[in-house]
Amino acid sequence: DTLDPLLDATLLPFEVTAVLQLLEQRITQRVPAAYLTHEAWLGDFKFYVDERVIVPRSFIAELLREQLDPWVGNPEQVRSALDLCTGSGCLAILLAHAFPYAQVDALDISPDALEVAKRNVVDYGLEDRVALLQSDLFQAVAGRTYDVIISNPPYVNQPAMQTLPPEYQREPALALASGADGLDHVRVIVHQAAQHLNPGGIVIVELGHNRAAAEAAFPHLAFTWPETSGGDQFVFVLTREQLLVGLK
């Protein structure tokens, strides 16, 4: 619906040159397009990105469009939320839009990533609602609890890290690699999430192609695997109560 007004447009010679230069880099150097344009989209939301962060992509964004229904009954009652491994800050920003009364903490271990996240938070005018903190997972929020925790952490296993295509190799390895089986970060999140959730709170984690590995690692947890555009393999949901029972 935005294309029609541009169908009769003509590129000027310097614009043609600029486009061809971008295409040349994309093809010959295998640079991700988002790094070339410094722009990435999740749904209707545009974010600044560069080589300090991975290119935004997350099935959790799809769930946030529905305000995490049915796990959150009344979005207005969500007053505190946490985004672990925030990277560019994209999911923290989507959290703030999905839950307009929530204060959001956005954590990342990388100071460089947090600089990118700060730019995006400022672009959306959310400085008063999204707090950016450098932290190794929950380290910087000891004693804090939340109604909703989301995380798109590193989850690439060691064999996959060694065979990544060039585009992925240009992304920060710190944001991708998670040990031999891809679950190093997920294990910490699962074991510590309950102490950071309010009663009735939920944690939502994206873990790539590691569903079978996660279910084997935590056989007593009642995972829910919501359907996304990619299927029901990539994101799990757990309540505080399920964590307390399943990790006894």
PDB file of C-alpha atoms in Angstrom:
ATOM      1  CA  ASP A   1       0.000   0.000   0.000  1.00  0.00           C
ATOM      2  CA  THR A   2       3.040   2.301   0.051  1.00  0.00           C
ATOM      3  CA  LEU A   3       4.355   1.286  -3.356  1.00  0.00           C
ATOM      4  CA  ASP A   4       1.830   2.923  -5.703  1.00  0.00           C
ATOM      5  CA  PRO A   5       2.951   6.549  -5.164  1.00  0.00           C
ATOM      6  CA  LEU A   6       6.494   5.538  -6.110  1.00  0.00           C
ATOM      7  CA  LEU A   7       5.859   3.522  -9.263  1.00  0.00           C
ATOM      8  CA  ASP A   8       6.523   6.504 -11.514  1.00  0.00           C
ATOM      9  CA  ALA A   9       9.586   7.678  -9.586  1.00  0.00           C
ATOM     10  CA  THR A  10      12.974   7.889 -11.280  1.00  0.00           C
ATOM     11  CA  LEU A  11      16.316   7.382  -9.577  1.00  0.00           C
ATOM     12  CA  LEU A  12      18.893  10.104 -10.144  1.00  0.00           C
ATOM     13  CA  PRO A  13      22.351   9.022 -11.353  1.00  0.00           C
ATOM     14  CA  PHE A  14      23.977   9.408  -7.918  1.00  0.00           C
ATOM     15  CA  GLU A  15      21.168   7.329  -6.379  1.00  0.00           C
ATOM     16  CA  VAL A  16      21.723   4.565  -8.935  1.00  0.00           C
ATOM     17  CA  THR A  17      25.419   4.572  -8.051  1.00  0.00           C
ATOM     18  CA  ALA A  18      24.664   4.363  -4.323  1.00  0.00           C
ATOM     19  CA  VAL A  19      22.282   1.436  -4.815  1.00  0.00           C
ATOM     20  CA  LEU A  20      24.752  -0.449  -6.994  1.00  0.00           C
ATOM     21  CA  GLN A  21      27.503   0.055  -4.417  1.00  0.00           C
ATOM     22  CA  LEU A  22      25.274  -1.446  -1.723  1.00  0.00           C
ATOM     23  CA  LEU A  23      24.417  -4.395  -3.944  1.00  0.00           C
ATOM     24  CA  GLU A  24      28.102  -4.919  -4.703  1.00  0.00           C
ATOM     25  CA  GLN A  25      28.931  -5.141  -0.990  1.00  0.00           C
ATOM     26  CA  ARG A  26      25.983  -7.410  -0.283  1.00  0.00           C
ATOM     27  CA  ILE A  27      26.937  -9.854  -3.046  1.00  0.00           C
ATOM     28  CA  THR A  28      30.724  -9.865  -3.023  1.00  0.00           C
ATOM     29  CA  GLN A  29      31.411  -9.310   0.700  1.00  0.00           C
ATOM     30  CA  ARG A  30      28.278 -11.088   1.988  1.00  0.00           C
ATOM     31  CA  VAL A  31      27.479  -8.192   4.347  1.00  0.00           C
ATOM     32  CA  PRO A  32      23.949  -8.458   5.789  1.00  0.00           C
ATOM     33  CA  ALA A  33      21.651  -5.900   4.188  1.00  0.00           C
ATOM     34  CA  ALA A  34      20.707  -4.470   7.587  1.00  0.00           C
ATOM     35  CA  TYR A  35      24.339  -3.536   8.241  1.00  0.00           C
ATOM     36  CA  LEU A  36      24.572  -1.802   4.875  1.00  0.00           C
ATOM     37  CA  THR A  37      21.405   0.248   5.366  1.00  0.00           C
ATOM     38  CA  HIS A  38      21.617   0.459   9.198  1.00  0.00           C
ATOM     39  CA  GLU A  39      17.957  -0.443   9.251  1.00  0.00           C
ATOM     40  CA  ALA A  40      15.967  -3.523  10.271  1.00  0.00           C
ATOM     41  CA  TRP A  41      12.269  -4.102  10.801  1.00  0.00           C
ATOM     42  CA  LEU A  42      10.160  -6.239  13.115  1.00  0.00           C
ATOM     43  CA  GLY A  43       6.597  -5.864  11.884  1.00  0.00           C
ATOM     44  CA  ASP A  44       5.833  -2.142  11.768  1.00  0.00           C
ATOM     45  CA  PHE A  45       8.797  -1.198  13.951  1.00  0.00           C
ATOM     46  CA  LYS A  46      12.053   0.079  12.452  1.00  0.00           C
ATOM     47  CA  PHE A  47      15.359  -0.189  14.301  1.00  0.00           C
ATOM     48  CA  TYR A  48      18.873   1.121  13.816  1.00  0.00           C
ATOM     49  CA  VAL A  49      21.459  -1.677  13.631  1.00  0.00           C
ATOM     50  CA  ASP A  50      25.160  -2.038  12.935  1.00  0.00           C
ATOM     51  CA  GLU A  51      27.867  -4.661  13.428  1.00  0.00           C
ATOM     52  CA  ARG A  52      27.732  -4.294  17.230  1.00  0.00           C
ATOM     53  CA  VAL A  53      24.454  -6.257  17.377  1.00  0.00           C
ATOM     54  CA  ILE A  54      22.862  -9.183  15.606  1.00  0.00           C
ATOM     55  CA  VAL A  55      20.250  -8.348  13.005  1.00  0.00           C
ATOM     56  CA  PRO A  56      16.844  -8.261  14.779  1.00  0.00           C
ATOM     57  CA  ARG A  57      14.829 -11.416  14.157  1.00  0.00           C
ATOM     58  CA  SER A  58      12.630 -13.072  16.723  1.00  0.00           C
ATOM     59  CA  PHE A  59       9.445 -15.074  16.856  1.00  0.00           C
ATOM     60  CA  ILE A  60       8.805 -13.429  20.231  1.00  0.00           C
ATOM     61  CA  ALA A  61       7.995 -10.249  18.296  1.00  0.00           C
ATOM     62  CA  GLU A  62       5.004 -12.066  16.783  1.00  0.00           C
ATOM     63  CA  LEU A  63       3.731 -13.032  20.242  1.00  0.00           C
ATOM     64  CA  LEU A  64       4.130  -9.476  21.518  1.00  0.00           C
ATOM     65  CA  ARG A  65       1.855  -8.199  18.739  1.00  0.00           C
ATOM     66  CA  GLU A  66      -0.915 -10.171  20.449  1.00  0.00           C
ATOM     67  CA  GLN A  67       0.173  -8.865  23.872  1.00  0.00           C
ATOM     68  CA  LEU A  68       1.171 -12.417  24.834  1.00  0.00           C
ATOM     69  CA  ASP A  69      -2.407 -13.625  24.716  1.00  0.00           C
ATOM     70  CA  PRO A  70      -3.552 -15.992  26.277  1.00  0.00           C
ATOM     71  CA  TRP A  71      -0.781 -16.009  28.906  1.00  0.00           C
ATOM     72  CA  VAL A  72      -1.435 -12.383  29.847  1.00  0.00           C
ATOM     73  CA  GLY A  73      -5.103 -11.832  30.602  1.00  0.00           C
ATOM     74  CA  ASN A  74      -5.101  -8.050  30.991  1.00  0.00           C
ATOM     75  CA  PRO A  75      -2.146  -6.199  29.396  1.00  0.00           C
ATOM     76  CA  GLU A  76      -2.811  -3.168  31.608  1.00  0.00           C
ATOM     77  CA  GLN A  77      -1.953  -5.224  34.687  1.00  0.00           C
ATOM     78  CA  VAL A  78       1.606  -5.857  33.486  1.00  0.00           C
ATOM     79  CA  ARG A  79       3.626  -3.267  35.409  1.00  0.00           C
ATOM     80  CA  SER A  80       7.140  -4.695  35.177  1.00  0.00           C
ATOM     81  CA  ALA A  81       8.918  -6.547  32.376  1.00  0.00           C
ATOM     82  CA  LEU A  82      12.427  -7.736  31.623  1.00  0.00           C
ATOM     83  CA  ASP A  83      14.209  -8.341  28.324  1.00  0.00           C
ATOM     84  CA  LEU A  84      17.304 -10.487  28.795  1.00  0.00           C
ATOM     85  CA  CYS A  85      20.005 -10.285  26.099  1.00  0.00           C
ATOM     86  CA  THR A  86      18.345  -7.236  24.585  1.00  0.00           C
ATOM     87  CA  GLY A  87      20.920  -6.600  21.838  1.00  0.00           C
ATOM     88  CA  SER A  88      19.592  -3.712  19.745  1.00  0.00           C
ATOM     89  CA  GLY A  89      16.757  -3.189  22.239  1.00  0.00           C
ATOM     90  CA  CYS A  90      14.119  -4.194  19.710  1.00  0.00           C
ATOM     91  CA  LEU A  91      12.166  -6.609  21.922  1.00  0.00           C
ATOM     92  CA  ALA A  92      12.355  -4.256  24.911  1.00  0.00           C
ATOM     93  CA  ILE A  93      10.763  -1.563  22.765  1.00  0.00           C
ATOM     94  CA  LEU A  94       8.067  -3.972  21.598  1.00  0.00           C
ATOM     95  CA  LEU A  95       7.467  -4.919  25.250  1.00  0.00           C
ATOM     96  CA  ALA A  96       6.950  -1.279  26.154  1.00  0.00           C
ATOM     97  CA  HIS A  97       4.420  -0.871  23.340  1.00  0.00           C
ATOM     98  CA  ALA A  98       2.583  -4.107  24.148  1.00  0.00           C
ATOM     99  CA  PHE A  99       2.274  -3.226  27.838  1.00  0.00           C
ATOM    100  CA  PRO A 100       1.813   0.547  28.124  1.00  0.00           C
ATOM    101  CA  TYR A 101       1.895   0.617  31.937  1.00  0.00           C
ATOM    102  CA  ALA A 102       5.039  -1.482  32.324  1.00  0.00           C
ATOM    103  CA  GLN A 103       8.521  -0.383  33.282  1.00  0.00           C
ATOM    104  CA  VAL A 104      10.983  -2.408  31.233  1.00  0.00           C
ATOM    105  CA  ASP A 105      14.502  -3.437  32.181  1.00  0.00           C
ATOM    106  CA  ALA A 106      16.651  -4.365  29.168  1.00  0.00           C
ATOM    107  CA  LEU A 107      19.875  -6.231  29.916  1.00  0.00           C
ATOM    108  CA  ASP A 108      22.876  -7.189  27.827  1.00  0.00           C
ATOM    109  CA  ILE A 109      26.429  -8.218  28.603  1.00  0.00           C
ATOM    110  CA  SER A 110      27.802  -6.146  25.714  1.00  0.00           C
ATOM    111  CA  PRO A 111      28.394  -2.400  26.255  1.00  0.00           C
ATOM    112  CA  ASP A 112      28.531  -1.993  22.473  1.00  0.00           C
ATOM    113  CA  ALA A 113      25.096  -3.554  22.061  1.00  0.00           C
ATOM    114  CA  LEU A 114      23.692  -1.296  24.759  1.00  0.00           C
ATOM    115  CA  GLU A 115      24.922   1.758  22.841  1.00  0.00           C
ATOM    116  CA  VAL A 116      22.869   0.615  19.856  1.00  0.00           C
ATOM    117  CA  ALA A 117      19.901  -0.138  22.116  1.00  0.00           C
ATOM    118  CA  LYS A 118      20.141   3.345  23.635  1.00  0.00           C
ATOM    119  CA  ARG A 119      19.848   4.909  20.194  1.00  0.00           C
ATOM    120  CA  ASN A 120      16.710   2.893  19.444  1.00  0.00           C
ATOM    121  CA  VAL A 121      15.143   3.610  22.831  1.00  0.00           C
ATOM    122  CA  VAL A 122      15.727   7.333  22.300  1.00  0.00           C
ATOM    123  CA  ASP A 123      14.331   7.129  18.755  1.00  0.00           C
ATOM    124  CA  TYR A 124      11.065   5.785  20.214  1.00  0.00           C
ATOM    125  CA  GLY A 125      11.026   8.270  23.100  1.00  0.00           C
ATOM    126  CA  LEU A 126      11.043   5.527  25.728  1.00  0.00           C
ATOM    127  CA  GLU A 127      13.907   6.705  27.926  1.00  0.00           C
ATOM    128  CA  ASP A 128      11.562   7.039  30.914  1.00  0.00           C
ATOM    129  CA  ARG A 129      10.187   3.506  30.569  1.00  0.00           C
ATOM    130  CA  VAL A 130      13.063   1.353  29.277  1.00  0.00           C
ATOM    131  CA  ALA A 131      16.136   1.069  31.510  1.00  0.00           C
ATOM    132  CA  LEU A 132      19.277  -0.301  29.852  1.00  0.00           C
ATOM    133  CA  LEU A 133      21.678  -2.217  32.098  1.00  0.00           C
ATOM    134  CA  GLN A 134      24.922  -4.055  31.432  1.00  0.00           C
ATOM    135  CA  SER A 135      24.513  -7.502  32.915  1.00  0.00           C
ATOM    136  CA  ASP A 136      25.505 -11.131  32.504  1.00  0.00           C
ATOM    137  CA  LEU A 137      21.934 -12.472  32.366  1.00  0.00           C
ATOM    138  CA  PHE A 138      20.213 -11.732  35.734  1.00  0.00           C
ATOM    139  CA  GLN A 139      23.351 -10.468  37.503  1.00  0.00           C
ATOM    140  CA  ALA A 140      22.431  -6.757  37.601  1.00  0.00           C
ATOM    141  CA  VAL A 141      18.827  -7.257  38.743  1.00  0.00           C
ATOM    142  CA  ALA A 142      19.326  -9.324  41.880  1.00  0.00           C
ATOM    143  CA  GLY A 143      16.225  -9.050  44.063  1.00  0.00           C
ATOM    144  CA  ARG A 144      14.013  -7.593  41.327  1.00  0.00           C
ATOM    145  CA  THR A 145      10.865  -9.364  40.159  1.00  0.00           C
ATOM    146  CA  TYR A 146       8.746  -8.976  37.040  1.00  0.00           C
ATOM    147  CA  ASP A 147       5.363  -9.855  35.617  1.00  0.00           C
ATOM    148  CA  VAL A 148       6.883 -10.836  32.262  1.00  0.00           C
ATOM    149  CA  ILE A 149      10.383 -11.944  31.299  1.00  0.00           C
ATOM    150  CA  ILE A 150      11.352 -12.463  27.672  1.00  0.00           C
ATOM    151  CA  SER A 151      14.665 -13.512  26.198  1.00  0.00           C
ATOM    152  CA  ASN A 152      16.121 -14.197  22.786  1.00  0.00           C
ATOM    153  CA  PRO A 153      19.513 -15.330  24.106  1.00  0.00           C
ATOM    154  CA  PRO A 154      22.476 -16.875  22.311  1.00  0.00           C
ATOM    155  CA  TYR A 155      21.501 -20.437  21.358  1.00  0.00           C
ATOM    156  CA  VAL A 156      23.771 -21.633  18.531  1.00  0.00           C
ATOM    157  CA  ASN A 157      25.568 -24.869  19.379  1.00  0.00           C
ATOM    158  CA  GLN A 158      29.261 -25.470  18.773  1.00  0.00           C
ATOM    159  CA  PRO A 159      28.958 -27.559  15.589  1.00  0.00           C
ATOM    160  CA  ALA A 160      26.613 -24.990  14.022  1.00  0.00           C
ATOM    161  CA  MET A 161      28.913 -22.109  14.953  1.00  0.00           C
ATOM    162  CA  GLN A 162      31.644 -23.738  12.870  1.00  0.00           C
ATOM    163  CA  THR A 163      29.466 -23.925   9.760  1.00  0.00           C
ATOM    164  CA  LEU A 164      27.662 -20.577   9.844  1.00  0.00           C
ATOM    165  CA  PRO A 165      27.347 -18.825   6.465  1.00  0.00           C
ATOM    166  CA  PRO A 166      29.405 -15.643   5.970  1.00  0.00           C
ATOM    167  CA  GLU A 167      26.482 -13.342   6.791  1.00  0.00           C
ATOM    168  CA  TYR A 168      26.119 -14.809  10.276  1.00  0.00           C
ATOM    169  CA  GLN A 169      29.868 -14.775  10.799  1.00  0.00           C
ATOM    170  CA  ARG A 170      29.724 -10.988  10.513  1.00  0.00           C
ATOM    171  CA  GLU A 171      27.435 -10.843  13.563  1.00  0.00           C
ATOM    172  CA  PRO A 172      28.886 -10.748  17.106  1.00  0.00           C
ATOM    173  CA  ALA A 173      29.736 -14.313  18.156  1.00  0.00           C
ATOM    174  CA  LEU A 174      28.938 -13.259  21.725  1.00  0.00           C
ATOM    175  CA  ALA A 175      25.287 -12.932  20.702  1.00  0.00           C
ATOM    176  CA  LEU A 176      25.166 -16.322  18.953  1.00  0.00           C
ATOM    177  CA  ALA A 177      27.254 -19.011  20.658  1.00  0.00           C
ATOM    178  CA  SER A 178      25.942 -20.869  23.699  1.00  0.00           C
ATOM    179  CA  GLY A 179      28.163 -23.827  24.383  1.00  0.00           C
ATOM    180  CA  ALA A 180      28.370 -27.338  23.037  1.00  0.00           C
ATOM    181  CA  ASP A 181      24.622 -27.961  22.819  1.00  0.00           C
ATOM    182  CA  GLY A 182      23.370 -24.373  22.487  1.00  0.00           C
ATOM    183  CA  LEU A 183      21.704 -24.368  25.914  1.00  0.00           C
ATOM    184  CA  ASP A 184      24.257 -22.713  28.201  1.00  0.00           C
ATOM    185  CA  HIS A 185      22.237 -19.498  28.464  1.00  0.00           C
ATOM    186  CA  VAL A 186      18.855 -21.237  28.473  1.00  0.00           C
ATOM    187  CA  ARG A 187      19.872 -23.370  31.462  1.00  0.00           C
ATOM    188  CA  VAL A 188      20.726 -20.306  33.537  1.00  0.00           C
ATOM    189  CA  ILE A 189      17.494 -18.578  32.548  1.00  0.00           C
ATOM    190  CA  VAL A 190      15.355 -21.609  33.415  1.00  0.00           C
ATOM    191  CA  HIS A 191      17.052 -22.163  36.769  1.00  0.00           C
ATOM    192  CA  GLN A 192      16.931 -18.512  37.857  1.00  0.00           C
ATOM    193  CA  ALA A 193      13.737 -17.159  36.277  1.00  0.00           C
ATOM    194  CA  ALA A 194      11.337 -18.167  39.072  1.00  0.00           C
ATOM    195  CA  GLN A 195      13.136 -16.016  41.640  1.00  0.00           C
ATOM    196  CA  HIS A 196      12.688 -13.023  39.315  1.00  0.00           C
ATOM    197  CA  LEU A 197       8.985 -13.577  38.561  1.00  0.00           C
ATOM    198  CA  ASN A 198       5.996 -12.282  40.456  1.00  0.00           C
ATOM    199  CA  PRO A 199       3.231 -14.793  41.309  1.00  0.00           C
ATOM    200  CA  GLY A 200       1.481 -15.641  38.051  1.00  0.00           C
ATOM    201  CA  GLY A 201       4.402 -14.265  36.044  1.00  0.00           C
ATOM    202  CA  ILE A 202       5.702 -15.852  32.860  1.00  0.00           C
ATOM    203  CA  VAL A 203       9.031 -16.321  31.108  1.00  0.00           C
ATOM    204  CA  ILE A 204       9.254 -16.624  27.324  1.00  0.00           C
ATOM    205  CA  VAL A 205      12.463 -17.814  25.694  1.00  0.00           C
ATOM    206  CA  GLU A 206      13.485 -18.309  22.088  1.00  0.00           C
ATOM    207  CA  LEU A 207      15.969 -21.145  21.557  1.00  0.00           C
ATOM    208  CA  GLY A 208      16.277 -21.844  17.850  1.00  0.00           C
ATOM    209  CA  HIS A 209      16.223 -25.509  16.859  1.00  0.00           C
ATOM    210  CA  ASN A 210      16.884 -26.745  20.386  1.00  0.00           C
ATOM    211  CA  ARG A 211      13.393 -27.848  21.449  1.00  0.00           C
ATOM    212  CA  ALA A 212      14.300 -31.545  21.738  1.00  0.00           C
ATOM    213  CA  ALA A 213      17.482 -30.716  23.658  1.00  0.00           C
ATOM    214  CA  ALA A 214      15.591 -28.466  26.088  1.00  0.00           C
ATOM    215  CA  GLU A 215      12.889 -31.050  26.742  1.00  0.00           C
ATOM    216  CA  ALA A 216      15.575 -33.664  27.383  1.00  0.00           C
ATOM    217  CA  ALA A 217      17.456 -31.327  29.723  1.00  0.00           C
ATOM    218  CA  PHE A 218      14.312 -30.439  31.709  1.00  0.00           C
ATOM    219  CA  PRO A 219      12.022 -33.489  31.498  1.00  0.00           C
ATOM    220  CA  HIS A 220       9.825 -32.374  34.408  1.00  0.00           C
ATOM    221  CA  LEU A 221       9.014 -28.907  33.084  1.00  0.00           C
ATOM    222  CA  ALA A 222       5.597 -28.390  31.472  1.00  0.00           C
ATOM    223  CA  PHE A 223       6.788 -26.374  28.480  1.00  0.00           C
ATOM    224  CA  THR A 224       4.240 -24.664  26.246  1.00  0.00           C
ATOM    225  CA  TRP A 225       5.417 -24.198  22.654  1.00  0.00           C
ATOM    226  CA  PRO A 226       3.305 -21.465  21.013  1.00  0.00           C
ATOM    227  CA  GLU A 227       2.647 -21.572  17.311  1.00  0.00           C
ATOM    228  CA  THR A 228       4.594 -18.971  15.325  1.00  0.00           C
ATOM    229  CA  SER A 229       5.088 -18.336  11.626  1.00  0.00           C
ATOM    230  CA  GLY A 230       7.974 -20.813  11.789  1.00  0.00           C
ATOM    231  CA  GLY A 231       6.068 -23.510  13.670  1.00  0.00           C
ATOM    232  CA  ASP A 232       5.916 -24.586  17.299  1.00  0.00           C
ATOM    233  CA  GLN A 233       9.589 -25.452  17.766  1.00  0.00           C
ATOM    234  CA  PHE A 234      11.310 -22.192  18.545  1.00  0.00           C
ATOM    235  CA  VAL A 235       9.807 -20.461  21.602  1.00  0.00           C
ATOM    236  CA  PHE A 236       8.705 -21.809  24.968  1.00  0.00           C
ATOM    237  CA  VAL A 237       6.537 -20.328  27.702  1.00  0.00           C
ATOM    238  CA  LEU A 238       6.693 -21.234  31.391  1.00  0.00           C
ATOM    239  CA  THR A 239       4.892 -19.773  34.383  1.00  0.00           C
ATOM    240  CA  ARG A 240       6.562 -19.118  37.711  1.00  0.00           C
ATOM    241  CA  GLU A 241       4.480 -21.882  39.231  1.00  0.00           C
ATOM    242  CA  GLN A 242       5.486 -24.392  36.558  1.00  0.00           C
ATOM    243  CA  LEU A 243       9.125 -23.574  37.172  1.00  0.00           C
ATOM    244  CA  LEU A 244       8.790 -24.047  40.927  1.00  0.00           C
ATOM    245  CA  VAL A 245       7.119 -27.444  40.464  1.00  0.00           C
ATOM    246  CA  GLY A 246       9.251 -28.716  37.589  1.00  0.00           C
ATOM    247  CA  LEU A 247      12.611 -27.820  39.126  1.00  0.00           C
ATOM    248  CA  LYS A 248      12.036 -29.338  42.577  1.00  0.00           C
TER     249      LYS A 248
END
